[in-house]
Amino acid sequence: MSAHVYSAKTFAALGVRNFRLYFIGQLISVSGTWMQSVALGWLVLQTTGSSLDLGYVVALQFVPMVLAGPYGGLVADRRAKRQILYVTQSVSGVLALGLGLLVSLHDVSMVALYIMAALLGLVNLFDNPARQSFVQEMVGPELIANAVRLNSVLMNGGRLIGPGIAAGFIAVFGSAVCFYVNAASYIAVLVALVMMRGAEFLPMRTVSRDKGQVRLGLRYVASQPLLREVLIAIAAIGTFAYNFTVSLPLLARTTFHARSAADYGVLMAAMGLGAIIGGLATAYRSRPTPRLLTGLVLGFGVFMALVGSMPTLTGTEIVLIPTGALSIALISTANSFLQTNSSQEMRGRVMSLYAVAFLGTTPIGAPLIGLVIDHSNPRAGVWLGAAVTLITGVFLVRTALVQRTLIPGESAAYH
């Protein structure tokens, strides 16, 4: 494949004006979000030094997803996604501003951080499924897989940029500045949403307000073997493996005796660099397959085990690059697989279940990993995630070998 053809296929979705605006706005905002993530984690460790407290703060950001995730997806199916995002992005900016003020006024307590984390989670309950399903409205079904992977690249571009900036800001100005910058970054998304052309969105059917719509979505997923098995696999991996906001700061601080947030920032940036590489490497693929997903799960499990085994901080940073590449390739492949193999009228609810499986399991996984680390060490938490990921990969082998497929947009018998 020539470089020109590869580039055209890799960045095809950026040819759509609305998606290009969204991509630029999100890149700025996501960098701010990762700055906030680093600052919040470091603030908890400065306040109490407890890995369990850090686990609780991470977990509370996803409790609403566990309790009402399918409802958030139903709202996305019923309402205009752009209107939902106007509200959720604005409120997220206000909450980031509130965190900055707490730090500036020296009024930080764990109770306040718990409340703010829960409020961030409540916003994410509606924001996440709206953002996920909004992508197809911008680009259409032909480019959805490419757009999802480019979206994953930008999310991790922020993870590459944000932590390094956050580490420098924390060292020079303190953590409050990170929260203020994140608050300001949401303006970029709001401007992008305003500049979009409504006439260029793909028309989407909205779901009626009949009773039982959430239950109907659950029955639909249960009736689709591939969707069901992928969601189970993502739930297992999301619970035990994707807890880097708990394990990495503790690896930096406890295992490698980091004296500042800079070392943690470098770990996050290394993983973000790998994630960009992984996202770009898979973006040109037009259609995800069960076989590809299974290989990514197994590869991710192997490299997670290596992350937990590296004897030095530098070695860990190096291994985090391919780990990040595999992690984002896995998640973006699962995301695009679910979107391309679910019917249009169910897509918001399917993606909300994906959010529950991937993000909503954090209230279980984050405190559990924190507890394991408290009673052992940070390496044990990483190894536990690696073991569960490898076991999940073995579970998926049957799905990959059978190679069952669904027709994109097909609505199976779920009535």
mmCIF file of C-alpha atoms in Angstrom:
data_model
loop_
_atom_site.group_PDB
_atom_site.id
_atom_site.type_symbol
_atom_site.label_atom_id
_atom_site.label_comp_id
_atom_site.label_asym_id
_atom_site.label_seq_id
_atom_site.Cartn_x
_atom_site.Cartn_y
_atom_site.Cartn_z
ATOM 1 C CA MET A 1 0.000 0.000 0.000
ATOM 2 C CA SER A 2 1.433 3.399 -0.993
ATOM 3 C CA ALA A 3 1.969 6.099 1.616
ATOM 4 C CA HIS A 4 -0.664 8.261 -0.089
ATOM 5 C CA VAL A 5 -3.320 5.537 -0.028
ATOM 6 C CA TYR A 6 -2.458 4.619 3.573
ATOM 7 C CA SER A 7 -2.721 8.274 4.650
ATOM 8 C CA ALA A 8 -6.014 8.747 2.802
ATOM 9 C CA LYS A 9 -7.546 5.691 4.460
ATOM 10 C CA THR A 10 -6.129 6.469 7.903
ATOM 11 C CA PHE A 11 -7.472 10.046 8.016
ATOM 12 C CA ALA A 12 -10.556 9.578 5.809
ATOM 13 C CA ALA A 13 -13.085 10.748 8.430
ATOM 14 C CA LEU A 14 -11.260 14.078 8.796
ATOM 15 C CA GLY A 15 -12.455 14.918 5.311
ATOM 16 C CA VAL A 16 -15.903 15.479 6.856
ATOM 17 C CA ARG A 17 -16.076 19.111 8.029
ATOM 18 C CA ASN A 18 -18.238 18.541 11.118
ATOM 19 C CA PHE A 19 -16.050 15.694 12.344
ATOM 20 C CA ARG A 20 -12.904 17.723 11.684
ATOM 21 C CA LEU A 21 -14.235 20.554 13.879
ATOM 22 C CA TYR A 22 -15.204 18.065 16.565
ATOM 23 C CA PHE A 23 -11.764 16.431 16.402
ATOM 24 C CA ILE A 24 -9.910 19.730 16.887
ATOM 25 C CA GLY A 25 -12.147 20.863 19.754
ATOM 26 C CA GLN A 26 -11.889 17.531 21.527
ATOM 27 C CA LEU A 27 -8.102 17.383 21.165
ATOM 28 C CA ILE A 28 -7.800 20.631 23.108
ATOM 29 C CA SER A 29 -10.384 19.610 25.698
ATOM 30 C CA VAL A 30 -9.057 16.097 26.235
ATOM 31 C CA SER A 31 -5.576 17.465 26.928
ATOM 32 C CA GLY A 32 -7.147 19.523 29.695
ATOM 33 C CA THR A 33 -9.035 16.499 30.989
ATOM 34 C CA TRP A 34 -5.814 14.498 31.326
ATOM 35 C CA MET A 35 -4.195 17.433 33.096
ATOM 36 C CA GLN A 36 -7.065 17.314 35.566
ATOM 37 C CA SER A 37 -6.751 13.538 35.949
ATOM 38 C CA VAL A 38 -3.065 13.793 36.866
ATOM 39 C CA ALA A 39 -3.683 16.744 39.211
ATOM 40 C CA LEU A 40 -6.598 15.027 40.954
ATOM 41 C CA GLY A 41 -4.693 11.784 41.526
ATOM 42 C CA TRP A 42 -1.653 13.598 42.848
ATOM 43 C CA LEU A 43 -3.868 15.815 45.055
ATOM 44 C CA VAL A 44 -5.407 12.743 46.706
ATOM 45 C CA LEU A 45 -1.978 11.237 47.405
ATOM 46 C CA GLN A 46 -0.787 14.563 48.840
ATOM 47 C CA THR A 47 -3.896 14.803 51.022
ATOM 48 C CA THR A 48 -3.954 11.304 52.546
ATOM 49 C CA GLY A 49 -1.280 9.195 50.815
ATOM 50 C CA SER A 50 -3.786 6.318 50.656
ATOM 51 C CA SER A 51 -4.086 4.118 47.574
ATOM 52 C CA LEU A 52 -7.571 3.124 48.757
ATOM 53 C CA ASP A 53 -8.677 6.784 48.855
ATOM 54 C CA LEU A 54 -7.336 7.205 45.324
ATOM 55 C CA GLY A 55 -9.302 4.138 44.275
ATOM 56 C CA TYR A 56 -12.486 5.588 45.777
ATOM 57 C CA VAL A 57 -12.050 8.942 43.993
ATOM 58 C CA VAL A 58 -11.549 7.155 40.668
ATOM 59 C CA ALA A 59 -14.476 4.805 41.363
ATOM 60 C CA LEU A 60 -16.948 7.562 42.275
ATOM 61 C CA GLN A 61 -16.508 9.084 38.835
ATOM 62 C CA PHE A 62 -18.148 5.955 37.398
ATOM 63 C CA VAL A 63 -20.785 5.020 39.999
ATOM 64 C CA PRO A 64 -23.589 6.798 38.060
ATOM 65 C CA MET A 65 -22.607 4.767 34.987
ATOM 66 C CA VAL A 66 -23.112 1.551 36.965
ATOM 67 C CA LEU A 67 -26.414 2.611 38.489
ATOM 68 C CA ALA A 68 -28.049 4.153 35.420
ATOM 69 C CA GLY A 69 -25.832 3.541 32.369
ATOM 70 C CA PRO A 70 -28.599 2.207 30.068
ATOM 71 C CA TYR A 71 -30.770 5.228 30.913
ATOM 72 C CA GLY A 72 -27.989 7.552 29.749
ATOM 73 C CA GLY A 73 -27.945 5.665 26.461
ATOM 74 C CA LEU A 74 -31.717 5.935 26.141
ATOM 75 C CA VAL A 75 -31.499 9.718 26.547
ATOM 76 C CA ALA A 76 -28.906 9.746 23.736
ATOM 77 C CA ASP A 77 -31.272 7.729 21.523
ATOM 78 C CA ARG A 78 -34.200 10.069 22.251
ATOM 79 C CA ARG A 79 -32.581 13.514 22.011
ATOM 80 C CA ALA A 80 -30.308 15.444 19.661
ATOM 81 C CA LYS A 81 -26.753 14.518 20.590
ATOM 82 C CA ARG A 82 -25.376 17.986 19.911
ATOM 83 C CA GLN A 83 -27.835 19.537 22.376
ATOM 84 C CA ILE A 84 -26.838 17.007 25.046
ATOM 85 C CA LEU A 85 -23.166 17.834 24.507
ATOM 86 C CA TYR A 86 -23.803 21.573 24.879
ATOM 87 C CA VAL A 87 -25.058 20.869 28.398
ATOM 88 C CA THR A 88 -22.583 18.185 29.489
ATOM 89 C CA GLN A 89 -19.497 19.986 28.233
ATOM 90 C CA SER A 90 -20.581 23.241 29.904
ATOM 91 C CA VAL A 91 -21.240 21.549 33.246
ATOM 92 C CA SER A 92 -17.914 19.706 33.054
ATOM 93 C CA GLY A 93 -16.167 23.058 32.679
ATOM 94 C CA VAL A 94 -17.965 24.440 35.729
ATOM 95 C CA LEU A 95 -16.955 21.413 37.826
ATOM 96 C CA ALA A 96 -13.309 21.775 36.777
ATOM 97 C CA LEU A 97 -13.477 25.422 37.815
ATOM 98 C CA GLY A 98 -14.906 24.337 41.165
ATOM 99 C CA LEU A 99 -12.006 21.955 41.775
ATOM 100 C CA GLY A 100 -9.551 24.749 41.047
ATOM 101 C CA LEU A 101 -11.275 27.048 43.518
ATOM 102 C CA LEU A 102 -11.210 24.370 46.238
ATOM 103 C CA VAL A 103 -7.444 24.098 45.893
ATOM 104 C CA SER A 104 -6.881 27.865 45.649
ATOM 105 C CA LEU A 105 -8.971 28.484 48.769
ATOM 106 C CA HIS A 106 -7.137 25.715 50.670
ATOM 107 C CA ASP A 107 -10.464 24.014 51.317
ATOM 108 C CA VAL A 108 -9.543 20.545 50.065
ATOM 109 C CA SER A 109 -10.909 17.575 51.989
ATOM 110 C CA MET A 110 -11.566 14.009 50.949
ATOM 111 C CA VAL A 111 -15.318 14.559 51.382
ATOM 112 C CA ALA A 112 -15.186 17.472 48.919
ATOM 113 C CA LEU A 113 -13.144 15.422 46.448
ATOM 114 C CA TYR A 114 -15.582 12.515 46.756
ATOM 115 C CA ILE A 115 -18.523 14.834 45.985
ATOM 116 C CA MET A 116 -16.796 16.420 42.994
ATOM 117 C CA ALA A 117 -15.825 12.999 41.641
ATOM 118 C CA ALA A 118 -19.439 11.799 41.894
ATOM 119 C CA LEU A 119 -20.713 14.933 40.112
ATOM 120 C CA LEU A 120 -18.197 14.397 37.301
ATOM 121 C CA GLY A 121 -19.527 10.852 37.013
ATOM 122 C CA LEU A 122 -23.123 12.080 36.810
ATOM 123 C CA VAL A 123 -22.248 14.342 33.882
ATOM 124 C CA ASN A 124 -20.390 11.486 32.178
ATOM 125 C CA LEU A 125 -23.498 9.293 32.433
ATOM 126 C CA PHE A 126 -25.110 11.416 29.694
ATOM 127 C CA ASP A 127 -21.992 12.736 27.977
ATOM 128 C CA ASN A 128 -20.366 9.410 27.130
ATOM 129 C CA PRO A 129 -23.155 7.684 25.125
ATOM 130 C CA ALA A 130 -24.012 10.974 23.407
ATOM 131 C CA ARG A 131 -20.392 11.449 22.287
ATOM 132 C CA GLN A 132 -20.076 7.828 21.174
ATOM 133 C CA SER A 133 -23.211 7.798 19.029
ATOM 134 C CA PHE A 134 -22.728 11.403 17.808
ATOM 135 C CA VAL A 135 -19.742 10.240 15.750
ATOM 136 C CA GLN A 136 -21.916 8.276 13.314
ATOM 137 C CA GLU A 137 -24.241 11.251 12.830
ATOM 138 C CA MET A 138 -21.227 13.226 11.634
ATOM 139 C CA VAL A 139 -19.570 10.685 9.312
ATOM 140 C CA GLY A 140 -22.118 8.003 8.414
ATOM 141 C CA PRO A 141 -21.781 4.201 8.526
ATOM 142 C CA GLU A 142 -19.048 3.942 5.871
ATOM 143 C CA LEU A 143 -16.543 5.942 7.911
ATOM 144 C CA ILE A 144 -17.643 5.027 11.426
ATOM 145 C CA ALA A 145 -14.820 2.533 12.104
ATOM 146 C CA ASN A 146 -12.209 5.032 10.906
ATOM 147 C CA ALA A 147 -13.794 7.872 12.888
ATOM 148 C CA VAL A 148 -13.945 5.817 16.089
ATOM 149 C CA ARG A 149 -10.257 4.980 15.822
ATOM 150 C CA LEU A 150 -9.288 8.564 15.054
ATOM 151 C CA ASN A 151 -11.399 9.573 18.046
ATOM 152 C CA SER A 152 -9.356 7.144 20.132
ATOM 153 C CA VAL A 153 -6.167 8.691 18.750
ATOM 154 C CA LEU A 154 -7.245 12.167 19.821
ATOM 155 C CA MET A 155 -8.257 10.909 23.280
ATOM 156 C CA ASN A 156 -4.778 9.556 23.722
ATOM 157 C CA GLY A 157 -3.137 12.509 22.052
ATOM 158 C CA GLY A 158 -4.514 14.346 25.051
ATOM 159 C CA ARG A 159 -3.015 11.715 27.332
ATOM 160 C CA LEU A 160 0.371 12.323 25.684
ATOM 161 C CA ILE A 161 0.161 16.119 25.952
ATOM 162 C CA GLY A 162 -1.811 16.651 29.157
ATOM 163 C CA PRO A 163 0.206 14.754 31.802
ATOM 164 C CA GLY A 164 3.519 16.339 30.844
ATOM 165 C CA ILE A 165 2.027 19.832 31.027
ATOM 166 C CA ALA A 166 0.275 18.945 34.296
ATOM 167 C CA ALA A 167 3.508 17.716 35.874
ATOM 168 C CA GLY A 168 5.254 20.975 35.008
ATOM 169 C CA PHE A 169 2.354 23.119 36.201
ATOM 170 C CA ILE A 170 2.047 21.222 39.494
ATOM 171 C CA ALA A 171 5.778 21.629 40.152
ATOM 172 C CA VAL A 172 5.805 25.373 39.362
ATOM 173 C CA PHE A 173 2.288 26.683 40.108
ATOM 174 C CA GLY A 174 0.491 23.942 42.053
ATOM 175 C CA SER A 175 -2.415 21.698 41.040
ATOM 176 C CA ALA A 176 -5.094 24.440 40.943
ATOM 177 C CA VAL A 177 -3.792 25.727 37.587
ATOM 178 C CA CYS A 178 -4.433 22.318 35.985
ATOM 179 C CA PHE A 179 -8.100 22.500 36.948
ATOM 180 C CA TYR A 180 -8.419 26.069 35.622
ATOM 181 C CA VAL A 181 -6.823 25.130 32.301
ATOM 182 C CA ASN A 182 -9.186 22.177 31.966
ATOM 183 C CA ALA A 183 -12.174 24.436 32.662
ATOM 184 C CA ALA A 184 -11.054 26.787 29.884
ATOM 185 C CA SER A 185 -10.419 23.898 27.451
ATOM 186 C CA TYR A 186 -14.142 23.079 27.236
ATOM 187 C CA ILE A 187 -14.640 26.356 25.375
ATOM 188 C CA ALA A 188 -12.937 24.723 22.354
ATOM 189 C CA VAL A 189 -15.571 21.984 22.207
ATOM 190 C CA LEU A 190 -18.447 24.430 22.583
ATOM 191 C CA VAL A 191 -17.073 26.593 19.756
ATOM 192 C CA ALA A 192 -16.715 23.497 17.541
ATOM 193 C CA LEU A 193 -20.322 22.469 18.233
ATOM 194 C CA VAL A 194 -21.574 25.969 17.340
ATOM 195 C CA MET A 195 -19.587 25.997 14.073
ATOM 196 C CA MET A 196 -20.992 22.667 12.843
ATOM 197 C CA ARG A 197 -23.499 22.671 9.967
ATOM 198 C CA GLY A 198 -26.722 21.022 11.047
ATOM 199 C CA ALA A 199 -27.748 20.234 7.472
ATOM 200 C CA GLU A 200 -24.709 17.973 7.064
ATOM 201 C CA PHE A 201 -25.583 15.603 9.907
ATOM 202 C CA LEU A 202 -26.809 12.161 8.893
ATOM 203 C CA PRO A 203 -30.556 11.926 9.682
ATOM 204 C CA MET A 204 -31.155 9.595 12.621
ATOM 205 C CA ARG A 205 -34.383 8.089 13.877
ATOM 206 C CA THR A 206 -35.208 8.965 17.459
ATOM 207 C CA VAL A 207 -36.646 6.431 19.884
ATOM 208 C CA SER A 208 -40.209 6.823 21.102
ATOM 209 C CA ARG A 209 -41.043 7.457 24.742
ATOM 210 C CA ASP A 210 -42.771 4.089 25.113
ATOM 211 C CA LYS A 211 -42.204 2.251 28.351
ATOM 212 C CA GLY A 212 -39.658 -0.558 28.520
ATOM 213 C CA GLN A 213 -37.111 0.940 26.108
ATOM 214 C CA VAL A 214 -34.162 0.272 28.448
ATOM 215 C CA ARG A 215 -35.287 -3.331 28.912
ATOM 216 C CA LEU A 216 -35.671 -3.657 25.141
ATOM 217 C CA GLY A 217 -32.042 -2.614 24.706
ATOM 218 C CA LEU A 218 -30.877 -5.223 27.198
ATOM 219 C CA ARG A 219 -32.891 -7.921 25.428
ATOM 220 C CA TYR A 220 -31.424 -6.861 22.092
ATOM 221 C CA VAL A 221 -27.843 -7.292 23.318
ATOM 222 C CA ALA A 222 -28.696 -10.597 24.994
ATOM 223 C CA SER A 223 -30.032 -11.867 21.660
ATOM 224 C CA GLN A 224 -26.805 -11.047 19.772
ATOM 225 C CA PRO A 225 -24.036 -13.526 20.717
ATOM 226 C CA LEU A 226 -21.109 -11.464 19.430
ATOM 227 C CA LEU A 227 -22.266 -8.233 21.031
ATOM 228 C CA ARG A 228 -22.922 -10.056 24.289
ATOM 229 C CA GLU A 229 -19.554 -11.797 24.406
ATOM 230 C CA VAL A 230 -17.573 -8.673 23.496
ATOM 231 C CA LEU A 231 -19.347 -6.701 26.240
ATOM 232 C CA ILE A 232 -18.595 -9.438 28.804
ATOM 233 C CA ALA A 233 -14.938 -9.423 27.781
ATOM 234 C CA ILE A 234 -14.703 -5.617 27.995
ATOM 235 C CA ALA A 235 -16.349 -5.694 31.435
ATOM 236 C CA ALA A 236 -13.746 -8.136 32.750
ATOM 237 C CA ILE A 237 -10.824 -6.185 31.291
ATOM 238 C CA GLY A 238 -12.296 -2.840 32.341
ATOM 239 C CA THR A 239 -12.707 -4.030 35.926
ATOM 240 C CA PHE A 240 -9.197 -5.355 36.493
ATOM 241 C CA ALA A 241 -6.864 -4.003 33.810
ATOM 242 C CA TYR A 242 -7.845 -0.427 32.936
ATOM 243 C CA ASN A 243 -7.029 1.073 36.323
ATOM 244 C CA PHE A 244 -3.899 2.962 35.311
ATOM 245 C CA THR A 245 -5.035 6.095 37.150
ATOM 246 C CA VAL A 246 -4.681 4.008 40.327
ATOM 247 C CA SER A 247 -1.670 1.810 39.563
ATOM 248 C CA LEU A 248 0.640 4.228 37.707
ATOM 249 C CA PRO A 249 0.821 7.017 40.329
ATOM 250 C CA LEU A 250 1.475 4.349 42.962
ATOM 251 C CA LEU A 251 4.161 2.705 40.832
ATOM 252 C CA ALA A 252 5.812 6.101 40.458
ATOM 253 C CA ARG A 253 5.475 7.127 44.114
ATOM 254 C CA THR A 254 5.844 3.812 45.986
ATOM 255 C CA THR A 255 7.796 1.424 43.784
ATOM 256 C CA PHE A 256 10.157 3.906 42.120
ATOM 257 C CA HIS A 257 10.121 6.531 44.934
ATOM 258 C CA ALA A 258 9.187 9.478 42.709
ATOM 259 C CA ARG A 259 9.583 12.823 44.448
ATOM 260 C CA SER A 260 7.292 14.835 42.184
ATOM 261 C CA ALA A 261 4.379 14.466 39.780
ATOM 262 C CA ALA A 262 6.838 14.651 36.873
ATOM 263 C CA ASP A 263 7.679 10.941 36.945
ATOM 264 C CA TYR A 264 3.982 10.040 37.017
ATOM 265 C CA GLY A 265 3.424 12.441 34.123
ATOM 266 C CA VAL A 266 6.149 10.728 32.093
ATOM 267 C CA LEU A 267 4.553 7.312 32.702
ATOM 268 C CA MET A 268 1.189 8.595 31.491
ATOM 269 C CA ALA A 269 2.797 10.344 28.513
ATOM 270 C CA ALA A 270 4.632 7.147 27.506
ATOM 271 C CA MET A 271 1.361 5.261 27.489
ATOM 272 C CA GLY A 272 -0.282 8.105 25.573
ATOM 273 C CA LEU A 273 2.455 8.015 22.923
ATOM 274 C CA GLY A 274 1.901 4.304 22.462
ATOM 275 C CA ALA A 275 -1.843 4.834 22.282
ATOM 276 C CA ILE A 276 -1.448 7.312 19.413
ATOM 277 C CA ILE A 277 0.740 4.819 17.558
ATOM 278 C CA GLY A 278 -1.780 2.030 18.141
ATOM 279 C CA GLY A 279 -4.714 4.187 17.100
ATOM 280 C CA LEU A 280 -3.075 5.294 13.849
ATOM 281 C CA ALA A 281 -1.918 1.751 13.070
ATOM 282 C CA THR A 282 -5.494 0.444 13.224
ATOM 283 C CA ALA A 283 -7.332 3.492 11.833
ATOM 284 C CA TYR A 284 -6.993 2.403 8.192
ATOM 285 C CA ARG A 285 -8.814 -0.897 8.781
ATOM 286 C CA SER A 286 -12.321 -0.636 7.382
ATOM 287 C CA ARG A 287 -13.928 -3.370 9.481
ATOM 288 C CA PRO A 288 -13.013 -4.850 12.871
ATOM 289 C CA THR A 289 -13.138 -8.617 13.319
ATOM 290 C CA PRO A 290 -13.415 -10.966 16.327
ATOM 291 C CA ARG A 291 -10.029 -12.476 15.415
ATOM 292 C CA LEU A 292 -8.314 -9.069 15.541
ATOM 293 C CA LEU A 293 -9.982 -8.214 18.848
ATOM 294 C CA THR A 294 -8.864 -11.483 20.414
ATOM 295 C CA GLY A 295 -5.246 -10.998 19.328
ATOM 296 C CA LEU A 296 -5.238 -7.490 20.809
ATOM 297 C CA VAL A 297 -6.601 -8.753 24.135
ATOM 298 C CA LEU A 298 -3.897 -11.414 24.411
ATOM 299 C CA GLY A 299 -1.135 -9.003 23.399
ATOM 300 C CA PHE A 300 -2.332 -6.403 25.899
ATOM 301 C CA GLY A 301 -2.299 -9.010 28.681
ATOM 302 C CA VAL A 302 1.291 -10.001 27.905
ATOM 303 C CA PHE A 303 2.569 -6.419 27.930
ATOM 304 C CA MET A 304 0.667 -5.587 31.114
ATOM 305 C CA ALA A 305 2.551 -8.427 32.790
ATOM 306 C CA LEU A 306 5.797 -6.895 31.532
ATOM 307 C CA VAL A 307 4.829 -3.465 32.937
ATOM 308 C CA GLY A 308 4.429 -5.048 36.359
ATOM 309 C CA SER A 309 7.816 -6.767 36.080
ATOM 310 C CA MET A 310 10.138 -3.954 34.967
ATOM 311 C CA PRO A 311 12.862 -3.315 37.578
ATOM 312 C CA THR A 312 13.406 0.370 36.724
ATOM 313 C CA LEU A 313 11.291 3.448 36.008
ATOM 314 C CA THR A 314 12.937 3.857 32.585
ATOM 315 C CA GLY A 315 12.164 0.251 31.672
ATOM 316 C CA THR A 316 8.553 0.736 32.715
ATOM 317 C CA GLU A 317 8.270 3.865 30.573
ATOM 318 C CA ILE A 318 9.599 1.963 27.539
ATOM 319 C CA VAL A 319 7.242 -1.000 27.977
ATOM 320 C CA LEU A 320 4.277 1.332 28.512
ATOM 321 C CA ILE A 321 4.596 2.502 24.887
ATOM 322 C CA PRO A 322 3.575 -0.830 23.279
ATOM 323 C CA THR A 323 1.173 -1.407 26.174
ATOM 324 C CA GLY A 324 -0.538 1.880 25.351
ATOM 325 C CA ALA A 325 -0.614 0.973 21.654
ATOM 326 C CA LEU A 326 -2.331 -2.341 22.355
ATOM 327 C CA SER A 327 -4.701 -0.851 24.925
ATOM 328 C CA ILE A 328 -6.153 1.734 22.575
ATOM 329 C CA ALA A 329 -6.196 -0.602 19.577
ATOM 330 C CA LEU A 330 -8.193 -3.040 21.719
ATOM 331 C CA ILE A 331 -10.719 -0.511 22.966
ATOM 332 C CA SER A 332 -11.187 1.297 19.651
ATOM 333 C CA THR A 333 -11.632 -2.041 17.859
ATOM 334 C CA ALA A 334 -14.247 -3.143 20.401
ATOM 335 C CA ASN A 335 -15.985 0.233 20.130
ATOM 336 C CA SER A 336 -16.181 0.242 16.332
ATOM 337 C CA PHE A 337 -17.162 -3.450 16.308
ATOM 338 C CA LEU A 338 -20.161 -2.742 18.545
ATOM 339 C CA GLN A 339 -21.194 0.329 16.546
ATOM 340 C CA THR A 340 -20.975 -1.354 13.147
ATOM 341 C CA ASN A 341 -22.792 -4.492 14.337
ATOM 342 C CA SER A 342 -25.699 -2.869 16.183
ATOM 343 C CA SER A 343 -28.887 -1.508 14.651
ATOM 344 C CA GLN A 344 -29.307 2.239 14.327
ATOM 345 C CA GLU A 345 -32.249 2.520 16.722
ATOM 346 C CA MET A 346 -30.360 0.565 19.389
ATOM 347 C CA ARG A 347 -26.908 2.109 18.965
ATOM 348 C CA GLY A 348 -27.156 4.610 21.821
ATOM 349 C CA ARG A 349 -28.215 1.900 24.263
ATOM 350 C CA VAL A 350 -25.577 -0.535 23.020
ATOM 351 C CA MET A 351 -22.882 2.115 23.455
ATOM 352 C CA SER A 352 -24.172 2.962 26.926
ATOM 353 C CA LEU A 353 -23.770 -0.715 27.835
ATOM 354 C CA TYR A 354 -20.264 -0.530 26.389
ATOM 355 C CA ALA A 355 -19.620 2.459 28.647
ATOM 356 C CA VAL A 356 -20.983 0.495 31.617
ATOM 357 C CA ALA A 357 -18.783 -2.485 30.728
ATOM 358 C CA PHE A 358 -15.622 -0.453 30.163
ATOM 359 C CA LEU A 359 -16.003 2.549 32.482
ATOM 360 C CA GLY A 360 -18.845 1.557 34.789
ATOM 361 C CA THR A 361 -16.877 -1.367 36.182
ATOM 362 C CA THR A 362 -14.315 1.079 37.611
ATOM 363 C CA PRO A 363 -16.209 1.482 40.941
ATOM 364 C CA ILE A 364 -15.512 -2.204 41.492
ATOM 365 C CA GLY A 365 -12.058 -2.419 39.970
ATOM 366 C CA ALA A 366 -10.418 0.778 41.241
ATOM 367 C CA PRO A 367 -11.000 0.163 44.988
ATOM 368 C CA LEU A 368 -10.203 -3.523 44.493
ATOM 369 C CA ILE A 369 -6.878 -2.751 42.831
ATOM 370 C CA GLY A 370 -6.219 -0.130 45.515
ATOM 371 C CA LEU A 371 -6.919 -2.741 48.195
ATOM 372 C CA VAL A 372 -4.606 -5.272 46.548
ATOM 373 C CA ILE A 373 -1.871 -2.635 46.370
ATOM 374 C CA ASP A 374 -2.438 -1.605 50.004
ATOM 375 C CA HIS A 375 -1.976 -5.214 51.139
ATOM 376 C CA SER A 376 0.818 -6.029 48.716
ATOM 377 C CA ASN A 377 2.452 -3.598 46.266
ATOM 378 C CA PRO A 378 1.648 -1.745 43.009
ATOM 379 C CA ARG A 379 3.146 -4.536 40.903
ATOM 380 C CA ALA A 380 0.577 -7.001 42.257
ATOM 381 C CA GLY A 381 -2.252 -4.752 41.080
ATOM 382 C CA VAL A 382 -0.819 -4.645 37.552
ATOM 383 C CA TRP A 383 -0.222 -8.418 37.508
ATOM 384 C CA LEU A 384 -3.830 -9.077 38.551
ATOM 385 C CA GLY A 385 -5.055 -7.030 35.583
ATOM 386 C CA ALA A 386 -2.690 -8.901 33.251
ATOM 387 C CA ALA A 387 -3.905 -12.304 34.461
ATOM 388 C CA VAL A 388 -7.589 -11.438 34.000
ATOM 389 C CA THR A 389 -6.881 -10.011 30.532
ATOM 390 C CA LEU A 390 -5.107 -13.191 29.405
ATOM 391 C CA ILE A 391 -7.925 -15.360 30.743
ATOM 392 C CA THR A 392 -10.416 -13.169 28.863
ATOM 393 C CA GLY A 393 -8.373 -13.598 25.683
ATOM 394 C CA VAL A 394 -8.682 -17.371 26.013
ATOM 395 C CA PHE A 395 -12.447 -16.946 26.459
ATOM 396 C CA LEU A 396 -12.607 -14.914 23.231
ATOM 397 C CA VAL A 397 -10.662 -17.486 21.180
ATOM 398 C CA ARG A 398 -13.872 -19.452 20.646
ATOM 399 C CA THR A 399 -15.638 -16.341 19.310
ATOM 400 C CA ALA A 400 -12.722 -15.460 17.054
ATOM 401 C CA LEU A 401 -12.435 -18.954 15.610
ATOM 402 C CA VAL A 402 -16.153 -19.322 14.986
ATOM 403 C CA GLN A 403 -16.076 -15.958 13.118
ATOM 404 C CA ARG A 404 -19.783 -15.312 13.440
ATOM 405 C CA THR A 405 -20.769 -11.983 11.892
ATOM 406 C CA LEU A 406 -23.759 -9.706 11.938
ATOM 407 C CA ILE A 407 -25.057 -7.542 9.121
ATOM 408 C CA PRO A 408 -24.340 -3.874 9.909
ATOM 409 C CA GLY A 409 -27.564 -2.122 10.821
ATOM 410 C CA GLU A 410 -29.431 -5.427 11.108
ATOM 411 C CA SER A 411 -32.028 -5.475 13.837
ATOM 412 C CA ALA A 412 -32.232 -8.984 15.185
ATOM 413 C CA ALA A 413 -35.365 -10.519 16.596
ATOM 414 C CA TYR A 414 -35.533 -8.974 20.014
ATOM 415 C CA HIS A 415 -39.215 -8.183 20.364
#
